[in-house]
Tab-separated table of C-alpha atoms in Angstrom:
chain	number	residue	atom	x	y	z
N	921	UNK	CA	150.247	119.936	79.757
N	922	UNK	CA	148.098	118.721	82.657
N	923	UNK	CA	145.256	116.262	82.152
N	924	UNK	CA	141.736	117.669	82.449
N	925	UNK	CA	140.083	116.790	85.740
N	926	UNK	CA	137.010	114.607	85.815
N	927	UNK	CA	133.992	116.409	87.227
N	928	UNK	CA	131.476	114.009	88.726
N	929	UNK	CA	128.009	115.167	89.700
N	930	UNK	CA	125.941	113.509	92.411
N	931	UNK	CA	122.228	112.918	91.887
N	932	UNK	CA	120.855	113.375	95.396
N	933	UNK	CA	117.353	112.427	94.280
N	934	UNK	CA	118.578	108.981	93.224
N	935	UNK	CA	120.274	108.627	96.608
N	936	UNK	CA	117.219	109.758	98.620
N	937	UNK	CA	116.158	106.237	99.733
N	938	UNK	CA	119.721	105.520	100.898
N	939	UNK	CA	119.808	108.832	102.776
N	940	UNK	CA	116.515	108.016	104.492
N	941	UNK	CA	117.659	104.538	105.500
N	942	UNK	CA	121.017	105.732	106.845
N	943	UNK	CA	119.324	108.662	108.582
N	944	UNK	CA	116.972	106.223	110.283
N	945	UNK	CA	119.931	104.374	111.811
N	946	UNK	CA	121.430	107.642	113.114
N	947	UNK	CA	118.124	108.885	114.525
N	948	UNK	CA	117.473	105.553	116.240
N	949	UNK	CA	120.811	105.921	118.042
N	950	UNK	CA	120.015	109.497	119.078
N	951	UNK	CA	116.495	108.697	120.287
N	952	UNK	CA	117.743	105.730	122.284
N	953	UNK	CA	120.522	107.852	123.808
N	954	UNK	CA	118.506	110.970	124.594
N	955	UNK	CA	115.087	109.572	125.487
N	956	UNK	CA	116.001	106.048	126.651
N	957	UNK	CA	112.421	104.936	126.021
N	958	UNK	CA	112.069	101.622	124.153
N	959	UNK	CA	108.696	102.586	122.655
N	960	UNK	CA	110.151	105.799	121.175
N	961	UNK	CA	113.132	103.911	119.739
N	962	UNK	CA	110.931	101.330	118.047
N	963	UNK	CA	108.610	104.085	116.774
N	964	UNK	CA	111.573	105.935	115.288
N	965	UNK	CA	112.787	102.811	113.513
N	966	UNK	CA	109.298	102.091	112.181
N	967	UNK	CA	108.775	105.673	111.011
N	968	UNK	CA	112.136	105.633	109.235
N	969	UNK	CA	111.283	102.370	107.502
N	970	UNK	CA	107.983	103.792	106.244
N	971	UNK	CA	109.697	106.990	105.057
N	972	UNK	CA	112.345	104.953	103.226
N	973	UNK	CA	109.740	102.824	101.459
N	974	UNK	CA	107.756	105.904	100.412
N	975	UNK	CA	110.933	107.653	99.230
N	976	UNK	CA	111.899	104.632	97.133
N	977	UNK	CA	108.434	104.468	95.593
N	978	UNK	CA	108.479	108.194	94.798
N	979	UNK	CA	111.918	108.132	93.169
N	980	UNK	CA	111.181	104.879	91.335
N	981	UNK	CA	107.984	106.260	89.803
N	982	UNK	CA	110.068	108.532	87.573
N	983	UNK	CA	112.675	107.728	84.919
N	984	UNK	CA	115.813	105.734	85.668
N	985	UNK	CA	118.395	107.811	87.525
N	986	UNK	CA	122.170	107.268	87.457
N	987	UNK	CA	124.910	108.770	89.581
N	988	UNK	CA	128.601	108.283	90.407
N	989	UNK	CA	129.283	107.875	86.691
N	990	UNK	CA	132.548	107.880	84.744
N	991	UNK	CA	131.559	108.164	81.105
N	992	UNK	CA	128.774	105.662	80.553
N	993	UNK	CA	129.784	103.498	83.533
N	994	UNK	CA	127.760	104.234	86.664
N	995	UNK	CA	128.113	102.842	90.167
N	996	UNK	CA	124.534	103.639	91.212
N	997	UNK	CA	121.551	103.008	88.920
N	998	UNK	CA	118.082	103.524	90.407
N	999	UNK	CA	115.381	102.090	88.146
N	1000	UNK	CA	112.236	100.018	88.525
N	1001	UNK	CA	113.958	96.948	89.963
N	1002	UNK	CA	116.010	99.003	92.405
N	1003	UNK	CA	112.849	100.818	93.523
N	1004	UNK	CA	111.065	97.499	94.076
N	1005	UNK	CA	113.889	96.224	96.284
N	1006	UNK	CA	114.385	99.570	98.071
N	1007	UNK	CA	110.674	99.692	98.945
N	1008	UNK	CA	110.308	96.023	99.877
N	1009	UNK	CA	113.276	95.799	102.288
N	1010	UNK	CA	111.990	98.635	104.585
N	1011	UNK	CA	108.543	97.041	104.589
N	1012	UNK	CA	110.104	93.750	105.672
N	1013	UNK	CA	111.974	95.636	108.406
N	1014	UNK	CA	108.679	97.174	109.513
N	1015	UNK	CA	107.127	93.711	109.682
N	1016	UNK	CA	110.055	92.350	111.689
N	1017	UNK	CA	109.766	95.253	114.138
N	1018	UNK	CA	106.117	94.355	114.657
N	1019	UNK	CA	107.044	90.701	115.238
N	1020	UNK	CA	109.733	91.752	117.735
N	1021	UNK	CA	107.324	93.354	120.210
N	1022	UNK	CA	107.023	90.321	122.548
N	1023	UNK	CA	110.771	89.632	122.295
N	1024	UNK	CA	111.746	93.196	123.194
N	1025	UNK	CA	109.232	93.448	126.035
N	1026	UNK	CA	110.651	90.254	127.540
N	1027	UNK	CA	113.778	92.277	128.392
N	1028	UNK	CA	116.392	89.791	127.152
N	1029	UNK	CA	117.196	91.819	124.034
N	1030	UNK	CA	118.412	95.461	124.170
N	1031	UNK	CA	115.939	97.577	122.210
N	1032	UNK	CA	118.321	100.325	121.049
N	1033	UNK	CA	120.922	97.958	119.648
N	1034	UNK	CA	118.246	95.783	118.031
N	1035	UNK	CA	116.603	98.688	116.175
N	1036	UNK	CA	119.926	100.281	115.197
N	1037	UNK	CA	121.303	97.066	113.711
N	1038	UNK	CA	118.050	96.468	111.858
N	1039	UNK	CA	118.169	100.000	110.392
N	1040	UNK	CA	121.805	99.518	109.337
N	1041	UNK	CA	120.889	96.281	107.589
N	1042	UNK	CA	118.009	98.077	105.874
N	1043	UNK	CA	120.483	100.642	104.488
N	1044	UNK	CA	122.494	97.886	102.828
N	1045	UNK	CA	119.366	96.369	101.300
N	1046	UNK	CA	118.219	99.718	99.907
N	1047	UNK	CA	121.590	100.387	98.239
N	1048	UNK	CA	121.989	96.834	96.976
N	1049	UNK	CA	119.271	97.020	94.341
N	1050	UNK	CA	120.891	100.047	92.691
N	1051	UNK	CA	124.520	98.803	92.766
N	1052	UNK	CA	126.191	99.262	89.389
N	1053	UNK	CA	129.660	97.886	90.106
N	1054	UNK	CA	131.099	94.935	92.002
N	1055	UNK	CA	132.515	97.006	94.860
N	1056	UNK	CA	129.214	98.770	95.594
N	1057	UNK	CA	127.389	95.456	95.258
N	1058	UNK	CA	129.602	93.560	97.700
N	1059	UNK	CA	129.770	96.409	100.224
N	1060	UNK	CA	125.968	96.833	100.151
N	1061	UNK	CA	125.464	93.088	100.576
N	1062	UNK	CA	127.807	93.064	103.563
N	1063	UNK	CA	126.091	96.083	105.131
N	1064	UNK	CA	122.859	94.101	104.813
N	1065	UNK	CA	124.444	90.988	106.342
N	1066	UNK	CA	126.945	92.192	108.974
N	1067	UNK	CA	124.367	93.438	111.524
N	1068	UNK	CA	122.687	90.048	111.377
N	1069	UNK	CA	125.686	88.357	112.987
N	1070	UNK	CA	124.956	90.371	116.120
N	1071	UNK	CA	121.165	90.205	115.838
N	1072	UNK	CA	121.237	86.406	115.714
N	1073	UNK	CA	123.196	86.273	118.986
N	1074	UNK	CA	121.677	89.316	120.684
N	1075	UNK	CA	119.349	87.337	122.971
N	1076	UNK	CA	120.986	87.344	126.400
N	1077	UNK	CA	121.527	84.032	128.173
N	1078	UNK	CA	120.765	81.830	125.157
N	1079	UNK	CA	123.420	79.283	124.203
N	1080	UNK	CA	121.509	78.293	121.052
N	1081	UNK	CA	121.463	81.922	119.926
N	1082	UNK	CA	125.229	82.271	120.476
N	1083	UNK	CA	125.943	79.045	118.571
N	1084	UNK	CA	123.742	80.196	115.693
N	1085	UNK	CA	125.565	83.531	115.556
N	1086	UNK	CA	128.983	81.864	115.406
N	1087	UNK	CA	127.819	79.445	112.706
N	1088	UNK	CA	126.384	82.256	110.625
N	1089	UNK	CA	129.457	84.445	111.114
N	1090	UNK	CA	131.994	81.796	110.087
N	1091	UNK	CA	130.082	80.665	107.012
N	1092	UNK	CA	129.242	84.190	105.892
N	1093	UNK	CA	132.850	85.353	106.252
N	1094	UNK	CA	133.977	82.470	104.045
N	1095	UNK	CA	131.302	83.381	101.482
N	1096	UNK	CA	132.357	87.029	101.491
N	1097	UNK	CA	136.010	86.058	101.091
N	1098	UNK	CA	135.188	83.912	98.082
N	1099	UNK	CA	133.144	86.699	96.493
N	1100	UNK	CA	135.877	89.298	97.044
N	1101	UNK	CA	138.562	86.986	95.678
N	1102	UNK	CA	136.401	86.276	92.632
N	1103	UNK	CA	135.836	89.989	92.066
N	1104	UNK	CA	139.572	90.668	92.345
N	1105	UNK	CA	140.430	87.924	89.847
N	1106	UNK	CA	137.695	89.147	87.513
N	1107	UNK	CA	139.209	92.630	87.625
N	1108	UNK	CA	142.658	91.169	86.935
N	1109	UNK	CA	141.319	89.302	83.904
N	1110	UNK	CA	139.161	92.073	82.403
N	1111	UNK	CA	140.293	95.382	83.910
N	1112	UNK	CA	136.689	96.351	84.703
N	1113	UNK	CA	134.528	96.541	87.813
N	1114	UNK	CA	131.300	98.116	86.557
N	1115	UNK	CA	128.783	95.380	85.838
N	1116	UNK	CA	127.753	96.584	82.398
N	1117	UNK	CA	131.402	97.188	81.437
N	1118	UNK	CA	132.313	93.648	82.488
N	1119	UNK	CA	129.518	92.263	80.354
N	1120	UNK	CA	130.669	94.274	77.341
N	1121	UNK	CA	134.292	93.183	77.755
N	1122	UNK	CA	133.437	89.493	78.011
N	1123	UNK	CA	131.086	89.778	75.026
N	1124	UNK	CA	133.612	91.592	72.830
N	1125	UNK	CA	136.497	89.337	73.884
N	1126	UNK	CA	135.192	85.772	74.171
N	1127	UNK	CA	138.796	84.553	74.319
N	1128	UNK	CA	138.896	85.753	77.929
N	1129	UNK	CA	136.406	83.033	78.819
N	1130	UNK	CA	139.012	80.423	77.891
N	1131	UNK	CA	141.440	81.725	80.512
N	1132	UNK	CA	141.605	79.631	83.721
N	1133	UNK	CA	141.756	82.904	85.666
N	1134	UNK	CA	138.362	83.997	84.322
N	1135	UNK	CA	136.830	80.591	84.984
N	1136	UNK	CA	138.033	80.603	88.595
N	1137	UNK	CA	136.837	84.203	89.054
N	1138	UNK	CA	133.309	83.467	87.789
N	1139	UNK	CA	133.128	80.305	89.892
N	1140	UNK	CA	134.144	82.101	93.074
N	1141	UNK	CA	131.697	84.977	92.579
N	1142	UNK	CA	128.764	82.633	91.915
N	1143	UNK	CA	129.729	80.330	94.814
N	1144	UNK	CA	130.064	83.243	97.244
N	1145	UNK	CA	126.644	84.607	96.340
N	1146	UNK	CA	125.107	81.119	96.441
N	1147	UNK	CA	126.010	81.038	100.161
N	1148	UNK	CA	123.815	84.092	100.703
N	1149	UNK	CA	120.724	82.447	99.216
N	1150	UNK	CA	121.428	79.130	101.027
N	1151	UNK	CA	121.687	77.134	97.813
N	1152	UNK	CA	122.914	73.523	97.929
N	1153	UNK	CA	125.763	72.680	98.575
N	1154	UNK	CA	126.218	76.007	100.422
N	1155	UNK	CA	123.127	75.641	102.591
N	1156	UNK	CA	124.170	73.836	105.774
N	1157	UNK	CA	124.307	77.015	107.857
N	1158	UNK	CA	120.664	77.987	107.320
N	1159	UNK	CA	118.684	75.463	109.454
N	1160	UNK	CA	120.965	75.771	112.494
N	1161	UNK	CA	121.102	79.563	112.260
N	1162	UNK	CA	117.363	80.026	111.774
N	1163	UNK	CA	116.520	77.665	114.630
N	1164	UNK	CA	118.950	79.294	117.063
N	1165	UNK	CA	118.098	82.892	116.231
N	1166	UNK	CA	115.206	84.785	117.854
N	1167	UNK	CA	112.077	84.197	115.791
N	1168	UNK	CA	111.835	87.772	114.375
N	1169	UNK	CA	115.516	87.660	113.366
N	1170	UNK	CA	114.969	84.277	111.713
N	1171	UNK	CA	112.093	85.877	109.807
N	1172	UNK	CA	114.412	88.664	108.630
N	1173	UNK	CA	117.114	86.169	107.629
N	1174	UNK	CA	114.611	84.151	105.637
N	1175	UNK	CA	113.172	87.186	103.841
N	1176	UNK	CA	115.292	90.334	103.528
N	1177	UNK	CA	118.653	88.551	103.718
N	1178	UNK	CA	117.650	85.973	101.118
N	1179	UNK	CA	116.174	88.693	98.908
N	1180	UNK	CA	119.501	90.539	99.078
N	1181	UNK	CA	121.399	87.461	97.940
N	1182	UNK	CA	118.995	86.941	95.049
N	1183	UNK	CA	119.272	90.590	93.950
N	1184	UNK	CA	123.087	90.449	94.056
N	1185	UNK	CA	123.143	87.229	92.057
N	1186	UNK	CA	120.709	88.655	89.504
N	1187	UNK	CA	122.823	91.786	89.072
N	1188	UNK	CA	126.054	89.960	88.266
N	1189	UNK	CA	124.349	87.380	86.057
N	1190	UNK	CA	122.314	89.839	84.024
N	1191	UNK	CA	124.993	92.438	83.452
N	1192	UNK	CA	128.428	90.949	84.039
N	1193	UNK	CA	128.886	87.184	83.896
N	1194	UNK	CA	128.445	85.099	80.708
N	1195	UNK	CA	125.222	83.102	80.846
N	1196	UNK	CA	126.669	80.317	78.700
N	1197	UNK	CA	129.110	79.605	81.538
N	1198	UNK	CA	126.903	80.217	84.585
N	1199	UNK	CA	123.649	78.784	83.195
N	1200	UNK	CA	124.474	75.035	83.289
N	1201	UNK	CA	126.059	75.344	86.752
N	1202	UNK	CA	123.036	77.178	88.176
N	1203	UNK	CA	120.674	74.659	86.582
N	1204	UNK	CA	122.418	71.867	88.491
N	1205	UNK	CA	122.480	73.929	91.697
N	1206	UNK	CA	118.757	74.725	91.325
N	1207	UNK	CA	117.825	71.050	90.902
N	1208	UNK	CA	119.916	70.000	93.911
N	1209	UNK	CA	118.626	72.882	96.040
N	1210	UNK	CA	114.912	72.319	95.511
N	1211	UNK	CA	115.210	68.534	95.754
N	1212	UNK	CA	117.384	68.391	98.878
N	1213	UNK	CA	115.370	71.145	100.569
N	1214	UNK	CA	112.045	69.424	99.989
N	1215	UNK	CA	113.209	65.912	100.901
N	1216	UNK	CA	114.848	67.001	104.159
N	1217	UNK	CA	111.878	69.235	105.057
N	1218	UNK	CA	109.669	66.133	104.981
N	1219	UNK	CA	111.522	64.746	108.012
N	1220	UNK	CA	111.547	67.882	110.184
N	1221	UNK	CA	109.703	67.991	113.483
N	1222	UNK	CA	110.765	71.470	114.626
N	1223	UNK	CA	108.791	74.353	113.150
N	1224	UNK	CA	111.624	76.743	112.326
N	1225	UNK	CA	113.811	73.991	110.902
N	1226	UNK	CA	110.949	72.992	108.621
N	1227	UNK	CA	110.593	76.598	107.465
N	1228	UNK	CA	114.372	76.789	107.011
N	1229	UNK	CA	114.558	73.696	104.834
N	1230	UNK	CA	111.505	74.803	102.875
N	1231	UNK	CA	113.299	78.129	102.384
N	1232	UNK	CA	116.216	76.197	100.892
N	1233	UNK	CA	113.799	74.504	98.506
N	1234	UNK	CA	112.251	77.867	97.597
N	1235	UNK	CA	115.755	79.126	96.738
N	1236	UNK	CA	115.909	76.326	94.183
N	1237	UNK	CA	112.741	77.592	92.524
N	1238	UNK	CA	114.238	81.098	92.427
N	1239	UNK	CA	117.456	79.838	90.833
N	1240	UNK	CA	115.681	77.643	88.255
N	1241	UNK	CA	115.040	80.482	85.735
N	1242	UNK	CA	118.681	81.539	86.057
N	1243	UNK	CA	119.737	78.003	85.206
N	1244	UNK	CA	117.858	78.242	81.905
N	1245	UNK	CA	119.722	81.349	80.686
N	1246	UNK	CA	122.107	79.388	78.473
N	1247	UNK	CA	119.161	77.756	76.682
N	1248	UNK	CA	117.158	80.946	76.062
N	1249	UNK	CA	116.828	81.763	72.374
N	1250	UNK	CA	117.042	85.561	72.572
N	1251	UNK	CA	117.421	88.578	74.851
N	1252	UNK	CA	113.665	88.864	75.475
N	1253	UNK	CA	113.516	85.290	76.750
N	1254	UNK	CA	116.458	85.963	79.071
N	1255	UNK	CA	114.791	89.134	80.379
N	1256	UNK	CA	111.700	87.081	81.154
N	1257	UNK	CA	113.807	84.583	83.091
N	1258	UNK	CA	115.433	87.337	85.175
N	1259	UNK	CA	112.030	88.896	85.894
N	1260	UNK	CA	110.553	85.517	86.876
N	1261	UNK	CA	113.366	84.858	89.374
N	1262	UNK	CA	112.964	88.222	91.106
N	1263	UNK	CA	109.161	88.091	91.025
N	1264	UNK	CA	109.237	84.668	92.678
N	1265	UNK	CA	111.584	86.030	95.355
N	1266	UNK	CA	109.170	88.915	96.050
N	1267	UNK	CA	106.149	86.626	96.406
N	1268	UNK	CA	108.145	84.202	98.545
N	1269	UNK	CA	109.334	86.794	101.090
N	1270	UNK	CA	105.796	88.107	101.600
N	1271	UNK	CA	104.401	84.648	102.298
N	1272	UNK	CA	107.421	83.668	104.396
N	1273	UNK	CA	106.993	86.757	106.577
N	1274	UNK	CA	103.329	85.846	107.069
N	1275	UNK	CA	104.329	82.291	108.032
N	1276	UNK	CA	106.815	83.505	110.638
N	1277	UNK	CA	104.276	86.022	111.948
N	1278	UNK	CA	101.832	83.181	112.491
N	1279	UNK	CA	104.438	81.134	114.365
N	1280	UNK	CA	105.432	84.112	116.558
N	1281	UNK	CA	101.779	84.801	117.367
N	1282	UNK	CA	101.188	81.192	118.442
N	1283	UNK	CA	104.285	80.907	120.655
N	1284	UNK	CA	104.946	82.393	124.132
N	1285	UNK	CA	106.781	85.735	124.213
N	1286	UNK	CA	110.496	85.296	123.600
N	1287	UNK	CA	110.219	81.549	122.961
N	1288	UNK	CA	111.733	79.679	120.054
N	1289	UNK	CA	109.690	78.097	117.283
N	1290	UNK	CA	109.094	74.876	119.206
N	1291	UNK	CA	108.030	71.622	117.591
N	1292	UNK	CA	105.221	70.988	115.145
N	1293	UNK	CA	103.235	69.286	117.917
N	1294	UNK	CA	103.094	72.639	119.718
N	1295	UNK	CA	100.955	73.937	116.835
N	1296	UNK	CA	98.420	71.123	117.068
N	1297	UNK	CA	94.910	72.556	117.260
N	1298	UNK	CA	96.205	76.151	117.331
N	1299	UNK	CA	93.659	77.273	114.743
N	1300	UNK	CA	90.845	76.016	116.971
N	1301	UNK	CA	92.052	78.219	119.839
N	1302	UNK	CA	92.960	81.231	117.669
N	1303	UNK	CA	90.894	80.983	114.474
N	1304	UNK	CA	92.104	84.150	112.769
N	1305	UNK	CA	95.791	83.619	113.568
N	1306	UNK	CA	95.568	79.989	112.521
N	1307	UNK	CA	93.824	80.927	109.283
N	1308	UNK	CA	96.575	83.444	108.472
N	1309	UNK	CA	99.323	80.872	109.079
N	1310	UNK	CA	97.445	78.242	107.071
N	1311	UNK	CA	97.027	80.748	104.222
N	1312	UNK	CA	100.788	81.447	104.217
N	1313	UNK	CA	101.611	77.728	104.158
N	1314	UNK	CA	99.152	77.036	101.353
N	1315	UNK	CA	100.571	79.987	99.423
N	1316	UNK	CA	104.137	78.683	99.861
N	1317	UNK	CA	102.890	75.364	98.534
N	1318	UNK	CA	101.548	77.157	95.464
N	1319	UNK	CA	97.875	76.359	95.940
N	1320	UNK	CA	94.805	78.611	95.871
N	1321	UNK	CA	93.672	80.699	97.678
N	1322	UNK	CA	97.339	81.634	98.072
N	1323	UNK	CA	97.359	83.309	94.669
N	1324	UNK	CA	100.762	84.931	95.155
N	1325	UNK	CA	102.437	81.548	95.609
N	1326	UNK	CA	100.407	80.000	92.805
N	1327	UNK	CA	101.310	82.796	90.409
N	1328	UNK	CA	104.969	82.591	91.438
N	1329	UNK	CA	105.259	78.928	90.506
N	1330	UNK	CA	103.260	79.396	87.302
N	1331	UNK	CA	105.557	82.296	86.352
N	1332	UNK	CA	108.679	80.211	86.892
N	1333	UNK	CA	107.342	77.237	84.931
N	1334	UNK	CA	106.114	79.470	82.103
N	1335	UNK	CA	109.456	81.283	81.892
N	1336	UNK	CA	111.312	77.949	81.786
N	1337	UNK	CA	109.105	76.707	78.972
N	1338	UNK	CA	109.647	79.994	77.120
N	1339	UNK	CA	113.400	79.629	77.673
N	1340	UNK	CA	113.450	76.142	76.090
N	1341	UNK	CA	114.152	74.444	79.437
N	1342	UNK	CA	111.194	72.070	79.597
N	1343	UNK	CA	113.154	69.474	81.570
N	1344	UNK	CA	113.830	72.025	84.305
N	1345	UNK	CA	110.159	73.032	84.366
N	1346	UNK	CA	109.302	69.351	84.931
N	1347	UNK	CA	111.731	69.171	87.877
N	1348	UNK	CA	110.119	72.286	89.380
N	1349	UNK	CA	106.654	70.764	89.001
N	1350	UNK	CA	107.693	67.459	90.621
N	1351	UNK	CA	109.327	69.259	93.543
N	1352	UNK	CA	106.272	71.469	93.993
N	1353	UNK	CA	104.220	68.281	94.444
N	1354	UNK	CA	106.724	66.988	97.035
N	1355	UNK	CA	106.463	70.292	98.879
N	1356	UNK	CA	102.710	69.882	99.194
N	1357	UNK	CA	103.253	67.023	101.646
N	1358	UNK	CA	104.819	69.013	104.458
N	1359	UNK	CA	103.058	72.338	103.876
N	1360	UNK	CA	99.611	70.726	103.928
N	1361	UNK	CA	100.617	68.490	106.854
N	1362	UNK	CA	101.383	71.533	108.996
N	1363	UNK	CA	98.246	73.340	107.814
N	1364	UNK	CA	96.149	70.291	108.736
N	1365	UNK	CA	97.899	70.055	112.111
N	1366	UNK	CA	96.674	73.547	112.959
N	1367	UNK	CA	93.078	72.289	112.818
N	1368	UNK	CA	93.671	68.885	114.422
N	1369	UNK	CA	92.250	68.092	117.896
N	1370	UNK	CA	94.587	69.236	120.655
N	1371	UNK	CA	94.748	65.841	122.346
N	1372	UNK	CA	94.996	65.087	126.051
N	1373	UNK	CA	97.731	67.601	126.886
N	1374	UNK	CA	96.331	71.087	127.402
N	1375	UNK	CA	97.990	73.690	125.233
N	1376	UNK	CA	99.438	76.770	126.975
N	1377	UNK	CA	97.233	79.846	126.966
N	1378	UNK	CA	98.692	82.346	124.511
N	1379	UNK	CA	97.472	85.869	123.915
N	1380	UNK	CA	98.946	86.966	120.568
N	1381	UNK	CA	100.412	90.476	120.709
N	1382	UNK	CA	98.418	93.034	118.749
N	1383	UNK	CA	101.451	94.134	116.733
N	1384	UNK	CA	102.199	90.531	115.731
N	1385	UNK	CA	98.585	89.887	114.779
N	1386	UNK	CA	98.573	93.122	112.774
N	1387	UNK	CA	101.805	92.122	110.990
N	1388	UNK	CA	100.263	88.769	110.086
N	1389	UNK	CA	97.112	90.451	108.825
N	1390	UNK	CA	98.996	93.040	106.762
N	1391	UNK	CA	101.374	90.464	105.262
N	1392	UNK	CA	98.413	88.270	104.352
N	1393	UNK	CA	96.488	91.146	102.787
N	1394	UNK	CA	99.551	92.310	100.820
N	1395	UNK	CA	100.121	88.755	99.564
N	1396	UNK	CA	96.474	88.588	98.444
N	1397	UNK	CA	96.635	91.979	96.711
N	1398	UNK	CA	99.898	91.148	94.963
N	1399	UNK	CA	98.411	87.842	93.885
N	1400	UNK	CA	95.665	89.760	92.064
N	1401	UNK	CA	98.136	92.214	90.467
N	1402	UNK	CA	101.133	90.031	89.561
N	1403	UNK	CA	101.956	91.803	86.322
N	1404	UNK	CA	102.998	94.925	88.221
N	1405	UNK	CA	105.682	92.950	90.061
N	1406	UNK	CA	106.834	91.304	86.835
N	1407	UNK	CA	107.085	94.660	85.062
N	1408	UNK	CA	109.156	96.177	87.870
N	1409	UNK	CA	111.344	93.074	88.108
N	1410	UNK	CA	112.059	93.231	84.384
N	1411	UNK	CA	113.124	96.899	84.369
């Protein structure tokens, strides 16, 4: 007697944001091929990003949708958190496209390839938030990351860009290998790949946690994903890669790419891996990451390297709630910790995008980030641009009027106190004070006298100025409505 076949239905509504993102990549190729007009190619990429964000918001406004299911195990789960990520990544892509105007007009970067790779990366980010099993998660994370190897080195005639691309490629391949090996060993130990199934198996059979195979598997998965968020000691690639990449690509690496790593780490920690094992390790990693990032950032004289090291420190703040999971008293406290980590990541990427937009606007077209001295007195020459950059820096420092950054740090500290991790909350507070030194130093430098050397005349591109304005306004609005982000992050 033959076995009954499994009939699997596909929920196309749940997949709509992924369809829109993938369709954007295809249409960008066609427009570039048929019209060969850079403006039309960029417009197509921007229109697709807007459509993807709207599609994600529309689908996410309804009930949770699941597809590619076998029994109760589903490979694609589109709920509030997935909708938040699927809407935010296209908006970040839209911002990066706006920042790329001067770079693309300079003629050293091919427009069609740039927009196509960015759209492909957006597709991975959209799928990542809804991944319900390890295979979908890792593939989506790699689709988000793979195009960036090329984007980092896409600037013709730049040795620094090529070196940054090679550095990023080698380190990221090692991280992916570790993650895949960990996933394979985890499957060998448990027989499951779906995240919720893995969590159930490890909960029902705690003896599996005593196996060396399981310990190695969990370690490799966490270490591989820690590379993606540039957490210490897996952070060394970030400053060199950010500084060598074109400024808009560095902005994308620091925002969408880091957000993808955080989302992937959250998914495996919340649903699959035992918090009593991962919690203490992540607590140590969080302390090292925020401390090393802040201390090294104090010594930086190049703008992008300072932003890169501060981004490392910000990753420590994101990981801090995850390090308190083992100490949380109940499931509600753990849910609050997960929500705080993702909410902080959302606020961070908005302010980071605004900071990079300010730097791009104050630098010549196609130039790198330059040194901090190049920003001296910039706010006197360009008051509105300088005010936007200063606002982003103050927000990253966690001070008013940057309410988004202030709320982010308050949320993390409050969640740590609620999760019985007061010592970790104290470390976060001390590091936040250290971070004030370099953020406020740069903000003050913007308003300092220019000195004897005349600064070059810069006319900020309208698209870059608009991106800075929009990112600033969004950060302000989100700062006044933080509970919405927390609610979506907790779903």
